[in-house]
Short mmCIF file of C-alpha atoms in Angstrom, two decimals:
data_model
loop_
_atom_site.label_atom_id
_atom_site.label_comp_id
_atom_site.label_asym_id
_atom_site.label_seq_id
_atom_site.Cartn_x
_atom_site.Cartn_y
_atom_site.Cartn_z
CA MET A 635 -33.98 -10.85 -10.22
CA GLU A 636 -30.95 -13.00 -9.47
CA TYR A 637 -27.74 -11.00 -9.00
CA LYS A 638 -24.27 -12.13 -9.88
CA LYS A 639 -21.94 -12.19 -6.87
CA PRO A 640 -19.04 -9.70 -6.83
CA ILE A 641 -15.55 -11.17 -6.79
CA GLY A 642 -12.15 -10.01 -5.62
CA ILE A 643 -8.99 -11.64 -6.97
CA ASN A 644 -5.35 -10.96 -6.20
CA ILE A 645 -2.96 -10.74 -9.14
CA ASP A 646 0.65 -11.76 -8.53
CA LEU A 647 2.30 -8.53 -9.70
CA GLU A 648 5.73 -10.18 -10.04
CA THR A 649 4.59 -13.04 -12.30
CA GLY A 650 1.31 -11.75 -13.76
CA VAL A 651 -0.50 -14.94 -12.72
CA ILE A 652 -4.15 -14.75 -11.67
CA PRO A 653 -4.79 -17.82 -9.47
CA GLY A 654 -7.61 -19.99 -10.80
CA ALA A 655 -7.88 -18.10 -14.09
CA LYS A 656 -8.17 -19.74 -17.49
CA LYS A 657 -4.61 -19.99 -18.90
CA LEU A 658 -3.73 -19.65 -22.59
CA VAL A 659 -0.16 -20.25 -23.81
CA ARG A 660 0.99 -18.97 -27.20
CA ARG A 661 4.23 -20.37 -28.57
CA LEU A 662 6.19 -19.12 -31.56
CA SER A 663 4.58 -21.87 -33.67
CA ASP A 664 1.18 -20.22 -33.00
CA LEU A 665 2.48 -17.07 -34.75
CA LYS A 666 3.45 -18.60 -38.09
CA GLY A 667 3.24 -15.97 -40.82
CA TYR A 668 3.14 -13.03 -38.41
CA PHE A 669 6.85 -12.10 -38.36
CA LEU A 670 8.64 -10.52 -41.31
CA ASP A 671 11.95 -12.44 -41.20
CA GLU A 672 10.94 -16.02 -42.10
CA ASP A 673 14.51 -17.38 -41.89
CA ALA A 674 14.94 -16.04 -38.34
CA TYR A 675 11.46 -17.37 -37.47
CA ASN A 676 12.31 -20.88 -38.73
CA GLU A 677 15.62 -20.90 -36.85
CA LEU A 678 13.98 -19.86 -33.57
CA LEU A 679 11.11 -22.29 -34.18
CA LYS A 680 13.50 -25.19 -33.47
CA ASP A 681 13.13 -24.29 -29.77
CA ASP A 682 9.48 -23.11 -30.18
CA PRO A 683 9.67 -20.72 -27.20
CA VAL A 684 6.65 -19.48 -25.30
CA VAL A 685 6.00 -15.94 -26.55
CA TYR A 686 3.18 -15.08 -24.15
CA GLU A 687 0.70 -16.39 -21.61
CA VAL A 688 -2.77 -15.04 -20.84
CA TYR A 689 -4.60 -15.52 -17.53
CA ALA A 690 -8.29 -14.68 -18.14
CA VAL A 691 -11.26 -14.29 -15.83
CA GLU A 692 -14.22 -14.44 -18.19
CA GLN A 693 -17.91 -13.84 -17.63
CA GLU A 694 -20.86 -14.99 -19.68
CA GLU A 695 -20.60 -13.43 -23.13
CA LYS A 696 -23.34 -10.81 -22.78
CA GLU A 697 -23.67 -7.05 -23.06
CA GLY A 698 -22.96 -5.08 -19.91
CA ASP A 699 -20.45 -7.43 -18.29
CA LEU A 700 -16.66 -7.23 -18.20
CA ASN A 701 -13.81 -9.70 -18.59
CA PHE A 702 -10.29 -9.12 -17.38
CA ALA A 703 -6.98 -10.81 -18.03
CA THR A 704 -3.27 -10.45 -17.48
CA THR A 705 -0.76 -11.16 -20.19
CA VAL A 706 2.87 -12.11 -19.63
CA LEU A 707 4.70 -11.24 -22.86
CA TYR A 708 8.23 -12.62 -22.80
CA PRO A 709 11.30 -10.78 -24.13
CA GLY A 710 12.72 -11.84 -27.45
CA LYS A 711 13.01 -11.03 -31.11
CA VAL A 712 12.51 -12.69 -34.47
CA GLY A 713 15.17 -11.03 -36.56
CA LYS A 714 14.83 -7.35 -35.66
CA GLU A 715 11.16 -7.62 -34.65
CA PHE A 716 10.32 -7.72 -30.96
CA PHE A 717 8.03 -10.46 -29.62
CA PHE A 718 4.37 -9.41 -29.75
CA THR A 719 0.86 -10.72 -29.20
CA LYS A 720 -1.19 -11.81 -32.21
CA GLY A 721 -3.25 -8.64 -32.13
CA HIS A 722 -6.93 -8.36 -32.91
CA PHE A 723 -9.95 -6.26 -33.66
CA HIS A 724 -13.02 -6.93 -31.56
CA SER A 725 -15.69 -9.08 -33.22
CA LYS A 726 -18.12 -6.42 -32.05
CA ALA A 727 -15.98 -3.61 -33.43
CA ASP A 728 -17.72 -0.87 -31.44
CA ARG A 729 -16.26 -2.19 -28.16
CA ALA A 730 -13.39 -0.40 -26.38
CA GLU A 731 -10.76 -1.83 -24.04
CA ILE A 732 -8.42 -0.66 -21.27
CA TYR A 733 -4.85 -1.88 -20.72
CA TYR A 734 -2.76 -1.20 -17.60
CA GLY A 735 1.00 -1.78 -17.44
CA ILE A 736 2.11 -3.78 -14.38
CA LYS A 737 5.75 -4.70 -14.98
CA GLY A 738 8.39 -4.49 -17.69
CA LYS A 739 8.66 -2.35 -20.78
CA GLY A 740 6.81 -2.44 -24.07
CA GLY A 741 4.05 -0.73 -25.93
CA MET A 742 0.83 -0.99 -27.81
CA LEU A 743 0.54 -0.83 -31.58
CA LEU A 744 -2.96 0.26 -32.60
CA GLN A 745 -4.48 0.47 -36.06
CA THR A 746 -7.71 1.44 -37.79
CA PRO A 747 -9.17 -0.87 -40.46
CA GLU A 748 -7.68 1.49 -43.09
CA GLY A 749 -4.17 1.12 -41.63
CA GLU A 750 -3.75 4.37 -39.68
CA ALA A 751 -1.37 3.33 -36.91
CA GLU A 752 -0.44 4.67 -33.48
CA TRP A 753 2.34 3.52 -31.12
CA ILE A 754 1.96 4.07 -27.36
CA PRO A 755 4.96 3.16 -25.14
CA MET A 756 3.98 1.33 -21.93
CA GLY A 757 5.56 0.60 -18.57
CA PRO A 758 4.33 0.09 -15.01
CA GLY A 759 1.40 2.42 -14.34
CA THR A 760 0.64 3.26 -17.99
CA VAL A 761 -3.04 3.11 -18.92
CA VAL A 762 -3.92 2.73 -22.60
CA TYR A 763 -7.44 3.34 -23.87
CA VAL A 764 -8.19 1.33 -27.01
CA PRO A 765 -11.08 3.07 -28.77
CA PRO A 766 -13.76 1.15 -30.65
CA TYR A 767 -12.79 -0.01 -34.17
CA TRP A 768 -9.03 -0.08 -33.48
CA ALA A 769 -6.98 -3.27 -33.75
CA HIS A 770 -4.37 -3.60 -31.03
CA ARG A 771 -1.23 -5.61 -30.35
CA THR A 772 1.22 -5.42 -27.45
CA VAL A 773 4.97 -5.58 -27.98
CA ASN A 774 7.74 -6.35 -25.45
CA THR A 775 10.63 -3.95 -26.10
CA GLY A 776 12.49 -4.78 -22.90
CA ASP A 777 14.67 -7.56 -21.53
CA GLU A 778 12.24 -8.92 -18.92
CA PRO A 779 8.62 -10.10 -19.12
CA PHE A 780 6.19 -7.31 -20.00
CA ILE A 781 3.08 -7.82 -17.84
CA PHE A 782 -0.18 -5.93 -18.22
CA LEU A 783 -3.86 -6.12 -17.32
CA ALA A 784 -6.66 -5.82 -19.88
CA VAL A 785 -10.31 -5.07 -19.09
CA TYR A 786 -12.83 -5.47 -21.91
CA PRO A 787 -16.54 -6.03 -22.54
CA ALA A 788 -17.52 -9.67 -22.14
CA ASP A 789 -19.32 -9.61 -25.49
CA ALA A 790 -16.49 -7.93 -27.45
CA GLY A 791 -15.06 -11.13 -28.97
CA HIS A 792 -11.74 -11.37 -30.82
CA ASP A 793 -11.23 -11.06 -34.57
CA TYR A 794 -7.75 -12.49 -35.13
CA GLY A 795 -8.46 -13.39 -38.77
CA SER A 796 -8.28 -9.83 -40.11
CA ILE A 797 -4.81 -9.38 -38.62
CA LYS A 798 -3.66 -12.83 -39.81
CA ASP A 799 -4.78 -11.94 -43.35
CA LYS A 800 -3.58 -8.32 -43.58
CA GLY A 801 -1.11 -7.81 -40.75
CA PHE A 802 -0.44 -4.43 -39.18
CA SER A 803 0.68 -1.49 -41.33
CA LYS A 804 3.65 -0.96 -38.98
CA ILE A 805 6.13 -3.24 -37.21
CA VAL A 806 8.23 -2.59 -34.11
CA ILE A 807 11.93 -3.38 -34.47
CA GLU A 808 15.26 -2.82 -32.78
CA GLU A 809 17.76 -0.93 -34.90
CA ASN A 810 21.10 0.34 -33.58
CA GLY A 811 19.91 -0.32 -30.03
CA GLU A 812 16.76 1.78 -30.45
CA VAL A 813 13.07 0.90 -30.67
CA LYS A 814 11.70 1.95 -34.05
CA VAL A 815 8.21 1.77 -35.54
CA VAL A 816 8.53 1.29 -39.30
CA ASP A 817 6.32 0.48 -42.28
CA ASN A 818 5.49 -3.19 -42.76
CA PRO A 819 6.38 -4.10 -46.36
CA ARG A 820 3.85 -6.97 -46.25
CA TRP A 821 0.90 -4.76 -45.19
CA LYS A 822 -2.13 -5.45 -47.38
CA GLU A 823 -4.54 -2.54 -47.75
#
């Protein structure tokens, strides 16, 4: 049997960068149709800011192995809605995931396929367990980059299409200086 070699990688805890990792950049234009306030979206789209960056260390897509990645989710809002990641179910829905807060302030919005939602606030040191079958999206509710680490099965895959089509049943907004989780009027059961 040929064994895979172990690796050790240092993460820059100030920036979230993993040296040598695969980098993915998502701009506001990559999130068309995700935010509720279309007028605010179109106004902000003129600058097309970077909403988040992912630095991924991926293995061969097979059962039993793990991938890990950091995400740097920048502060900002579209209307009242805080910047967030696209969110996804796993293609292999019975796969779980772990998130670990490194820097900044935010949270995770989780949802079952039927729309039952949970909000878990996150900061440095917070660990979030995402059970199988739950969609998940991170949200930056602070005024600095929200940086976190994710560890997930290499064969989990990402189902972004279900979220693109239906959205999340809840949205995270700022109202009167407070973070609020409210019903999404565009949620499609």
